[in-house]
Amino acid sequence: MTVYSIKIPFKSESDTARLRAVIEADSAACETIEVHDDGKDIVGYFVRQEEWETDVILVTSETEKYLTVEVGAPCDRTPEAIAAHIPPLVGALFREKPFPIRPEYLMSLGEPIPMNLSAHFRDKCIEMMRGGGQGALPMVYVSRLSAREGNGFVVDPQRLAETCVGLACVVTGETGSAAYALKEQTNSRNVFNGYLAVYLPHTDKYTVVKPKDDETAESICFRVFDIVRKWHISSTSENEYSRSRLLTLRDGDEARQLRASLDRDIETTTVENRELKQTIETLQTEIERLKQENYQLQMRCDSMSAGKNKEAEQGLLTSCGVRQAHPEEEHDLIVAALILYEKNAQPGTRAKKLAAALLEKNPCRNYEKYGKEMYEALRRIFRESPEINAAAESELRKWGFVLERNAGHNQLVHTVTGDKFTMSCSPGSQNVAEKRVKEIRGRMSVY
């Protein structure tokens, strides 16, 4: 049976030296195995005390340093016997005050911790009691008796902390308004009047320990100890570096297995690189095909330009018959398309040269008025008259727009094309003018 198994991270090289000194001072008769594996230095201490087993494995590397502790006891031992016989080695590890363990992993150092120690600690306790605790150890909450009974405790919190050392964090409760505030903060998951509660990490489960009539304080301590001990047993995972694995590593078998695994990884990487190379070659072929297709499209565009209607003024293509929003709209559309084409054409090509020559002879004719001036005028009108008054309507008519008023929303209609744009009846935000102009320009502009 495993009493508990935990993994404890720590930090510096000095921590490692102090830790080894604590272990070796209390376990002269233990078996020690030292190996090096995948950039990690591993030291295993294996203590056998009659029927008890204690394994302490220290792992250090450039990226991490941690300690695993596993304690095994005979199956027929009672919780009282287990609590009274925690091996001296583990007791030394957890009671050593300078021992370099992070607070969230070791919060019980042989003395109870009041909840009002700090706001941060109190918040962590409340989080644990609400069912959202992420700590490594369970938390035991010891409530106080009522004021009539002297605000004391049913059990000695310090004795309970010593019993659960290394297994759980023991905290003492509060009285008066602080206790009632805690009730609201924990959704009534705290206990009162001398009761105890054990809150398990990573779950919303908790167990209330109610003192029985004529039950001794020592018996209550053992009941709490048994709850946290069973939780550690159920949550134990297989140790990454067990005694058998360290022996295998020391004998070289594990090293050969790692080498075989590395060879397999190299072979897999080689195959993946080969497939990647084939994919790149396929993509290059597709790029060449697209380049050829683009060249053909350029030739087709050149042919379309050559087929301009010679009888049309200034060399326009044959008119499409769609009503123009303003004079020379068709001409400016073709010029705008040529501008974009010339910009994207490959430098030094015949197509780019012809496009540049055409643009030199055929500039946009109405850009300043209908591609710039009109939209600046619309932007100004909408900014100055969000509700479109009579003066604004008169100015809009100069640019070919009329306002049709109806219930709910008005519509701005272009008298030539018939395009309609919905206009709100109520004033909008400051950027409403920009939105209106953007909508009109997106649907009507050829520039």
Short mmCIF file of C-alpha atoms in Angstrom, two decimals:
data_model
loop_
_atom_site.label_atom_id
_atom_site.label_comp_id
_atom_site.label_asym_id
_atom_site.label_seq_id
_atom_site.Cartn_x
_atom_site.Cartn_y
_atom_site.Cartn_z
CA MET A 1 0.00 0.00 0.00
CA THR A 2 1.26 3.49 -0.81
CA VAL A 3 0.86 6.12 1.88
CA TYR A 4 1.54 8.94 -0.54
CA SER A 5 3.46 9.84 -3.68
CA ILE A 6 4.18 13.47 -4.58
CA LYS A 7 6.38 15.39 -7.01
CA ILE A 8 8.04 18.53 -5.64
CA PRO A 9 9.85 21.08 -7.88
CA PHE A 10 12.75 23.17 -6.57
CA LYS A 11 15.22 25.64 -8.05
CA SER A 12 18.98 26.15 -7.61
CA GLU A 13 22.13 24.03 -7.37
CA SER A 14 22.51 25.02 -3.70
CA ASP A 15 19.02 23.62 -3.12
CA THR A 16 20.18 20.31 -4.61
CA ALA A 17 23.21 20.13 -2.31
CA ARG A 18 21.17 20.96 0.81
CA LEU A 19 18.52 18.43 -0.17
CA ARG A 20 21.05 15.62 -0.59
CA ALA A 21 22.59 16.51 2.76
CA VAL A 22 19.21 16.18 4.48
CA ILE A 23 18.52 12.82 2.83
CA GLU A 24 21.94 11.30 3.41
CA ALA A 25 22.09 12.45 7.05
CA ASP A 26 18.89 10.53 7.89
CA SER A 27 19.36 7.47 5.68
CA ALA A 28 22.90 6.16 5.99
CA ALA A 29 21.72 2.59 5.42
CA CYS A 30 19.77 3.29 2.23
CA GLU A 31 20.58 1.99 -1.27
CA THR A 32 21.80 4.78 -3.56
CA ILE A 33 21.74 4.68 -7.38
CA GLU A 34 23.17 7.51 -9.50
CA VAL A 35 22.68 7.62 -13.28
CA HIS A 36 22.67 10.14 -16.15
CA ASP A 37 19.81 9.98 -18.64
CA ASP A 38 18.96 12.32 -21.52
CA GLY A 39 20.66 15.35 -19.97
CA LYS A 40 19.31 14.62 -16.49
CA ASP A 41 21.25 13.67 -13.35
CA ILE A 42 19.19 11.24 -11.29
CA VAL A 43 19.96 10.11 -7.73
CA GLY A 44 17.71 7.48 -6.15
CA TYR A 45 17.61 6.76 -2.40
CA PHE A 46 15.77 3.56 -1.50
CA VAL A 47 15.18 2.89 2.22
CA ARG A 48 13.78 -0.39 3.56
CA GLN A 49 12.83 -0.30 7.27
CA GLU A 50 11.40 -3.66 8.23
CA GLU A 51 8.09 -3.71 6.29
CA TRP A 52 8.25 -0.02 5.35
CA GLU A 53 9.52 1.22 1.98
CA THR A 54 10.59 4.78 1.20
CA ASP A 55 11.80 5.89 -2.26
CA VAL A 56 13.27 9.37 -2.77
CA ILE A 57 14.40 10.23 -6.31
CA LEU A 58 16.14 13.51 -7.09
CA VAL A 59 16.15 14.68 -10.75
CA THR A 60 18.14 17.72 -11.95
CA SER A 61 18.71 19.08 -15.46
CA GLU A 62 19.16 22.42 -17.22
CA THR A 63 15.40 22.90 -17.55
CA GLU A 64 13.91 21.30 -14.45
CA LYS A 65 14.69 20.12 -10.93
CA TYR A 66 12.28 18.03 -8.92
CA LEU A 67 11.99 15.43 -6.19
CA THR A 68 9.59 12.49 -5.98
CA VAL A 69 8.76 10.85 -2.64
CA GLU A 70 6.88 7.57 -2.29
CA VAL A 71 6.14 5.90 1.05
CA GLY A 72 4.81 2.34 1.26
CA ALA A 73 3.36 0.63 4.30
CA PRO A 74 2.01 -2.87 5.00
CA CYS A 75 -1.63 -3.34 4.11
CA ASP A 76 -2.64 -4.42 7.61
CA ARG A 77 -1.52 -1.19 9.28
CA THR A 78 -4.20 1.03 10.77
CA PRO A 79 -4.30 4.80 10.10
CA GLU A 80 -3.10 5.32 13.68
CA ALA A 81 -0.07 3.12 13.09
CA ILE A 82 0.72 4.77 9.76
CA ALA A 83 0.46 8.26 11.23
CA ALA A 84 2.73 7.27 14.12
CA HIS A 85 5.32 5.61 11.87
CA ILE A 86 6.01 8.06 9.07
CA PRO A 87 9.66 7.15 8.31
CA PRO A 88 12.28 9.48 9.83
CA LEU A 89 13.60 10.35 6.37
CA VAL A 90 10.27 11.80 5.19
CA GLY A 91 9.75 13.57 8.49
CA ALA A 92 13.16 15.22 8.11
CA LEU A 93 12.40 16.30 4.53
CA PHE A 94 9.11 17.95 5.38
CA ARG A 95 10.04 19.46 8.72
CA GLU A 96 13.34 20.98 7.57
CA LYS A 97 12.53 24.72 7.66
CA PRO A 98 15.11 25.84 5.03
CA PHE A 99 14.07 23.02 2.71
CA PRO A 100 13.66 24.52 -0.81
CA ILE A 101 10.07 23.58 -1.60
CA ARG A 102 7.55 25.98 -3.09
CA PRO A 103 4.84 27.03 -0.59
CA GLU A 104 1.96 25.55 -2.57
CA TYR A 105 3.55 22.11 -2.26
CA LEU A 106 4.42 22.24 1.42
CA MET A 107 2.13 24.35 3.58
CA SER A 108 2.06 22.27 6.78
CA LEU A 109 5.34 22.61 8.69
CA GLY A 110 4.25 21.18 12.01
CA GLU A 111 2.12 24.19 12.91
CA PRO A 112 -1.33 25.43 11.78
CA ILE A 113 -1.57 28.32 9.36
CA PRO A 114 -4.24 30.97 10.12
CA MET A 115 -6.42 31.94 7.19
CA ASN A 116 -5.68 35.64 7.74
CA LEU A 117 -1.93 35.12 7.27
CA SER A 118 -2.16 37.14 4.05
CA ALA A 119 -4.82 38.19 1.58
CA HIS A 120 -3.21 36.03 -1.11
CA PHE A 121 -3.21 32.94 1.12
CA ARG A 122 -6.80 33.56 2.21
CA ASP A 123 -7.90 33.86 -1.43
CA LYS A 124 -6.21 30.53 -2.22
CA CYS A 125 -8.04 28.89 0.69
CA ILE A 126 -11.38 30.31 -0.46
CA GLU A 127 -10.72 29.09 -4.00
CA MET A 128 -9.98 25.61 -2.60
CA MET A 129 -13.18 25.60 -0.54
CA ARG A 130 -15.28 26.72 -3.52
CA GLY A 131 -14.06 23.71 -5.48
CA GLY A 132 -11.56 25.38 -7.82
CA GLY A 133 -8.32 24.67 -6.00
CA GLN A 134 -5.32 23.82 -8.18
CA GLY A 135 -2.81 23.08 -5.40
CA ALA A 136 -0.82 19.89 -5.02
CA LEU A 137 -2.14 18.96 -1.57
CA PRO A 138 -5.57 18.70 0.10
CA MET A 139 -6.56 21.41 2.58
CA VAL A 140 -7.89 20.68 6.08
CA TYR A 141 -10.02 23.48 7.57
CA VAL A 142 -10.39 23.46 11.36
CA SER A 143 -13.30 25.62 12.52
CA ARG A 144 -13.50 27.21 15.94
CA LEU A 145 -16.01 26.45 18.66
CA SER A 146 -18.66 29.04 19.51
CA ALA A 147 -17.92 32.07 21.67
CA ARG A 148 -19.75 30.39 24.60
CA GLU A 149 -17.22 27.56 24.40
CA GLY A 150 -14.24 29.90 24.28
CA ASN A 151 -13.54 30.05 20.50
CA GLY A 152 -11.19 27.08 20.86
CA PHE A 153 -10.81 23.91 18.77
CA VAL A 154 -12.01 20.32 19.14
CA VAL A 155 -8.53 19.11 18.13
CA ASP A 156 -5.14 20.68 18.60
CA PRO A 157 -4.39 22.21 15.13
CA GLN A 158 -0.66 21.84 15.70
CA ARG A 159 -1.02 18.14 16.50
CA LEU A 160 -3.18 17.69 13.40
CA ALA A 161 -0.60 19.52 11.26
CA GLU A 162 2.14 17.24 12.57
CA THR A 163 0.02 14.17 11.84
CA CYS A 164 -0.64 15.30 8.25
CA VAL A 165 2.83 16.72 7.58
CA GLY A 166 3.61 16.50 3.88
CA LEU A 167 0.12 15.19 3.12
CA ALA A 168 -2.16 18.19 3.60
CA CYS A 169 -2.27 21.89 4.37
CA VAL A 170 -3.88 22.55 7.77
CA VAL A 171 -5.52 25.96 8.28
CA THR A 172 -7.43 27.32 11.27
CA GLY A 173 -10.77 29.07 10.99
CA GLU A 174 -11.96 32.53 11.95
CA THR A 175 -14.65 33.84 14.25
CA GLY A 176 -17.41 36.42 14.23
CA SER A 177 -18.05 38.48 11.12
CA ALA A 178 -15.01 37.02 9.35
CA ALA A 179 -16.48 33.51 9.63
CA TYR A 180 -19.85 34.68 8.24
CA ALA A 181 -18.07 36.53 5.41
CA LEU A 182 -16.25 33.30 4.62
CA LYS A 183 -19.59 31.53 4.44
CA GLU A 184 -20.78 33.91 1.70
CA GLN A 185 -17.46 33.74 -0.17
CA THR A 186 -17.45 29.91 -0.22
CA ASN A 187 -21.14 29.38 -1.01
CA SER A 188 -21.68 27.91 2.49
CA ARG A 189 -19.01 25.24 1.97
CA ASN A 190 -17.17 26.13 5.20
CA VAL A 191 -17.95 24.45 8.52
CA PHE A 192 -18.63 25.86 12.03
CA ASN A 193 -18.69 24.94 15.71
CA GLY A 194 -15.57 22.80 15.87
CA TYR A 195 -16.29 20.73 12.73
CA LEU A 196 -13.43 19.93 10.32
CA ALA A 197 -13.55 19.72 6.54
CA VAL A 198 -11.12 18.20 4.03
CA TYR A 199 -11.06 19.92 0.57
CA LEU A 200 -9.44 18.00 -2.29
CA PRO A 201 -7.59 19.78 -5.12
CA HIS A 202 -8.79 19.70 -8.75
CA THR A 203 -12.35 18.76 -7.70
CA ASP A 204 -15.39 20.25 -5.97
CA LYS A 205 -15.58 17.34 -3.52
CA TYR A 206 -15.02 17.83 0.18
CA THR A 207 -15.58 15.77 3.31
CA VAL A 208 -17.00 17.09 6.60
CA VAL A 209 -15.53 15.50 9.72
CA LYS A 210 -18.08 15.76 12.53
CA PRO A 211 -16.72 14.98 16.00
CA LYS A 212 -18.59 12.08 17.56
CA ASP A 213 -19.82 11.98 21.13
CA ASP A 214 -17.02 11.10 23.55
CA GLU A 215 -14.53 10.85 20.63
CA THR A 216 -10.95 11.77 21.49
CA ALA A 217 -9.04 14.51 19.68
CA GLU A 218 -6.43 11.92 18.68
CA SER A 219 -9.10 9.78 17.00
CA ILE A 220 -10.36 12.79 15.04
CA CYS A 221 -6.80 13.51 13.86
CA PHE A 222 -6.47 9.93 12.62
CA ARG A 223 -9.80 10.16 10.76
CA VAL A 224 -8.59 13.26 8.94
CA PHE A 225 -5.23 11.61 8.26
CA ASP A 226 -6.96 8.56 6.75
CA ILE A 227 -9.01 10.76 4.36
CA VAL A 228 -5.97 12.59 2.95
CA ARG A 229 -3.92 9.36 2.90
CA LYS A 230 -6.56 7.61 0.77
CA TRP A 231 -6.68 10.59 -1.59
CA HIS A 232 -2.91 10.34 -2.14
CA ILE A 233 -3.24 6.61 -2.79
CA SER A 234 -6.00 7.13 -5.39
CA SER A 235 -4.15 9.96 -7.14
CA THR A 236 -0.73 8.27 -7.27
CA SER A 237 0.74 7.97 -10.76
CA GLU A 238 3.62 5.75 -11.81
CA ASN A 239 6.99 7.23 -10.96
CA GLU A 240 8.95 8.35 -14.03
CA TYR A 241 12.20 6.99 -12.59
CA SER A 242 11.55 3.90 -10.47
CA ARG A 243 14.23 1.77 -8.84
CA SER A 244 14.02 -0.85 -11.58
CA ARG A 245 14.40 1.74 -14.32
CA LEU A 246 17.41 3.30 -12.65
CA LEU A 247 19.01 -0.14 -12.45
CA THR A 248 18.30 -0.67 -16.15
CA LEU A 249 19.81 2.68 -17.03
CA ARG A 250 22.89 1.93 -14.97
CA ASP A 251 23.41 -1.38 -16.75
CA GLY A 252 23.13 0.26 -20.19
CA ASP A 253 20.00 -1.47 -21.48
CA GLU A 254 17.99 1.72 -21.44
CA ALA A 255 20.77 3.56 -23.27
CA ARG A 256 20.64 1.02 -26.11
CA GLN A 257 16.88 1.31 -26.30
CA LEU A 258 17.14 5.07 -26.52
CA ARG A 259 19.69 4.72 -29.32
CA ALA A 260 17.34 2.43 -31.26
CA SER A 261 14.53 4.92 -30.75
CA LEU A 262 16.78 7.71 -32.00
CA ASP A 263 17.62 5.71 -35.13
CA ARG A 264 13.92 5.21 -35.81
CA ASP A 265 13.32 8.94 -35.39
CA ILE A 266 16.13 9.68 -37.86
CA GLU A 267 14.60 7.31 -40.41
CA THR A 268 11.17 8.89 -39.94
CA THR A 269 12.65 12.37 -40.40
CA THR A 270 14.43 11.27 -43.58
CA VAL A 271 11.17 9.98 -45.05
CA GLU A 272 9.38 13.20 -44.09
CA ASN A 273 12.13 15.29 -45.73
CA ARG A 274 11.81 13.22 -48.90
CA GLU A 275 8.06 13.78 -49.00
CA LEU A 276 8.57 17.49 -48.35
CA LYS A 277 11.00 17.71 -51.28
CA GLN A 278 8.45 16.06 -53.57
CA THR A 279 5.79 18.50 -52.40
CA ILE A 280 8.08 21.46 -53.15
CA GLU A 281 8.78 20.14 -56.65
CA THR A 282 5.02 19.76 -57.27
CA LEU A 283 4.42 23.34 -56.13
CA GLN A 284 7.18 24.64 -58.39
CA THR A 285 5.56 22.89 -61.36
CA GLU A 286 2.23 24.50 -60.47
CA ILE A 287 3.91 27.92 -60.23
CA GLU A 288 5.33 27.53 -63.74
CA ARG A 289 1.89 26.55 -65.06
CA LEU A 290 0.30 29.62 -63.45
CA LYS A 291 3.00 31.85 -64.93
CA GLN A 292 2.17 30.50 -68.40
CA GLU A 293 -1.55 31.01 -67.79
CA ASN A 294 -0.90 34.58 -66.68
CA TYR A 295 1.09 35.23 -69.85
CA GLN A 296 -1.78 33.96 -71.98
CA LEU A 297 -4.21 36.22 -70.12
CA GLN A 298 -1.93 39.18 -70.78
CA MET A 299 -1.91 38.35 -74.50
CA ARG A 300 -5.69 38.11 -74.51
CA CYS A 301 -5.97 41.50 -72.85
CA ASP A 302 -3.63 42.96 -75.46
CA SER A 303 -5.86 41.49 -78.18
CA MET A 304 -8.93 43.07 -76.61
CA SER A 305 -7.19 46.44 -76.52
CA ALA A 306 -6.25 46.06 -80.18
CA GLY A 307 -9.91 45.47 -81.05
CA LYS A 308 -11.01 48.91 -79.98
CA ASN A 309 -13.69 50.49 -82.07
CA LYS A 310 -11.71 52.78 -84.41
CA GLU A 311 -14.83 54.84 -85.14
CA ALA A 312 -15.36 55.69 -81.45
CA GLU A 313 -13.90 58.95 -80.26
CA GLN A 314 -10.46 58.68 -78.64
CA GLY A 315 -10.35 54.93 -79.41
CA LEU A 316 -12.98 53.64 -76.95
CA LEU A 317 -14.27 50.07 -77.28
CA THR A 318 -17.76 49.69 -78.66
CA SER A 319 -20.16 51.06 -76.09
CA CYS A 320 -21.88 48.46 -73.91
CA GLY A 321 -25.23 50.26 -73.88
CA VAL A 322 -25.40 50.68 -70.09
CA ARG A 323 -26.41 54.21 -69.05
CA GLN A 324 -23.39 56.10 -67.80
CA ALA A 325 -23.57 57.80 -64.40
CA HIS A 326 -21.56 60.69 -65.81
CA PRO A 327 -19.93 61.56 -69.17
CA GLU A 328 -16.84 59.53 -70.17
CA GLU A 329 -17.52 56.90 -67.48
CA GLU A 330 -16.83 54.02 -69.89
CA HIS A 331 -13.57 55.61 -71.01
CA ASP A 332 -12.39 56.15 -67.42
CA LEU A 333 -13.28 52.55 -66.50
CA ILE A 334 -11.00 51.20 -69.24
CA VAL A 335 -8.22 53.60 -68.25
CA ALA A 336 -8.55 52.57 -64.56
CA ALA A 337 -8.28 48.92 -65.61
CA LEU A 338 -5.19 49.72 -67.70
CA ILE A 339 -3.61 51.53 -64.74
CA LEU A 340 -4.06 48.46 -62.55
CA TYR A 341 -2.83 46.14 -65.27
CA GLU A 342 0.27 48.25 -66.00
CA LYS A 343 1.07 48.31 -62.28
CA ASN A 344 0.96 44.50 -61.98
CA ALA A 345 2.58 43.61 -65.32
CA GLN A 346 6.06 42.08 -65.27
CA PRO A 347 8.82 44.71 -65.78
CA GLY A 348 10.39 44.73 -69.21
CA THR A 349 7.51 42.91 -70.92
CA ARG A 350 5.80 43.98 -74.09
CA ALA A 351 2.47 44.15 -72.28
CA LYS A 352 3.77 46.63 -69.68
CA LYS A 353 5.29 48.77 -72.43
CA LEU A 354 2.02 48.89 -74.44
CA ALA A 355 -0.06 49.62 -71.34
CA ALA A 356 2.23 52.50 -70.36
CA ALA A 357 2.04 53.93 -73.90
CA LEU A 358 -1.77 53.73 -73.93
CA LEU A 359 -2.01 55.44 -70.54
CA GLU A 360 0.26 58.21 -71.78
CA LYS A 361 -2.16 58.94 -74.65
CA ASN A 362 -5.41 58.24 -72.77
CA PRO A 363 -5.60 59.80 -69.28
CA CYS A 364 -8.75 59.70 -67.16
CA ARG A 365 -11.07 62.48 -68.32
CA ASN A 366 -13.38 63.06 -65.37
CA TYR A 367 -11.34 61.85 -62.37
CA GLU A 368 -11.00 65.28 -60.77
CA LYS A 369 -14.75 65.91 -60.94
CA TYR A 370 -16.42 62.51 -60.50
CA GLY A 371 -13.60 60.57 -58.91
CA LYS A 372 -12.57 63.17 -56.37
CA GLU A 373 -14.61 66.34 -56.25
CA MET A 374 -18.01 64.62 -56.16
CA TYR A 375 -17.15 62.33 -53.22
CA GLU A 376 -15.53 65.15 -51.29
CA ALA A 377 -18.71 67.16 -51.83
CA LEU A 378 -20.90 64.23 -50.66
CA ARG A 379 -18.71 63.77 -47.56
CA ARG A 380 -19.05 67.47 -46.70
CA ILE A 381 -22.85 67.46 -47.25
CA PHE A 382 -23.39 64.43 -45.01
CA ARG A 383 -21.16 65.86 -42.29
CA GLU A 384 -22.85 69.26 -42.27
CA SER A 385 -26.42 67.95 -42.67
CA PRO A 386 -26.83 64.50 -41.09
CA GLU A 387 -30.62 64.83 -41.49
CA ILE A 388 -30.40 66.07 -45.14
CA ASN A 389 -32.11 69.46 -45.07
CA ALA A 390 -33.39 71.46 -48.06
CA ALA A 391 -30.01 73.09 -48.77
CA ALA A 392 -28.32 69.70 -48.76
CA GLU A 393 -30.97 68.26 -51.11
CA SER A 394 -30.36 71.10 -53.56
CA GLU A 395 -26.62 70.43 -53.58
CA LEU A 396 -27.14 66.67 -53.97
CA ARG A 397 -29.23 67.30 -57.10
CA LYS A 398 -26.21 69.01 -58.68
CA TRP A 399 -24.45 65.63 -58.54
CA GLY A 400 -27.40 63.65 -59.87
CA PHE A 401 -28.97 62.49 -56.57
CA VAL A 402 -32.51 63.01 -55.28
CA LEU A 403 -33.89 62.17 -51.82
CA GLU A 404 -37.07 60.10 -51.66
CA ARG A 405 -38.68 60.44 -48.24
CA ASN A 406 -40.82 57.68 -46.71
CA ALA A 407 -41.68 56.28 -43.29
CA GLY A 408 -38.82 54.66 -41.41
CA HIS A 409 -35.96 55.34 -43.82
CA ASN A 410 -35.29 57.71 -46.69
CA GLN A 411 -33.58 56.69 -49.92
CA LEU A 412 -30.95 58.54 -51.91
CA VAL A 413 -31.51 57.73 -55.62
CA HIS A 414 -29.17 58.45 -58.53
CA THR A 415 -31.29 59.93 -61.32
CA VAL A 416 -29.30 58.31 -64.16
CA THR A 417 -28.41 54.80 -62.96
CA GLY A 418 -31.30 54.30 -60.56
CA ASP A 419 -28.98 53.12 -57.73
CA LYS A 420 -30.63 53.50 -54.34
CA PHE A 421 -28.99 54.05 -50.95
CA THR A 422 -30.85 53.85 -47.63
CA MET A 423 -30.52 56.94 -45.43
CA SER A 424 -31.48 56.99 -41.74
CA CYS A 425 -34.11 59.54 -40.70
CA SER A 426 -32.34 60.32 -37.45
CA PRO A 427 -28.88 61.83 -36.96
CA GLY A 428 -26.13 59.24 -36.74
CA SER A 429 -22.66 59.14 -35.21
CA GLN A 430 -19.81 61.31 -36.38
CA ASN A 431 -18.57 58.68 -38.79
CA VAL A 432 -21.95 58.25 -40.53
CA ALA A 433 -20.84 60.56 -43.37
CA GLU A 434 -17.81 58.39 -44.07
CA LYS A 435 -19.92 55.22 -44.08
CA ARG A 436 -22.43 56.76 -46.53
CA VAL A 437 -19.72 57.96 -48.90
CA LYS A 438 -17.94 54.58 -48.69
CA GLU A 439 -21.16 52.77 -49.68
CA ILE A 440 -21.93 55.11 -52.60
CA ARG A 441 -18.35 55.06 -53.87
CA GLY A 442 -18.15 51.28 -53.62
CA ARG A 443 -21.16 50.83 -55.87
CA MET A 444 -20.81 53.71 -58.34
CA SER A 445 -17.16 54.70 -58.69
CA VAL A 446 -14.96 53.34 -61.49
CA TYR A 447 -11.79 54.82 -59.95
#
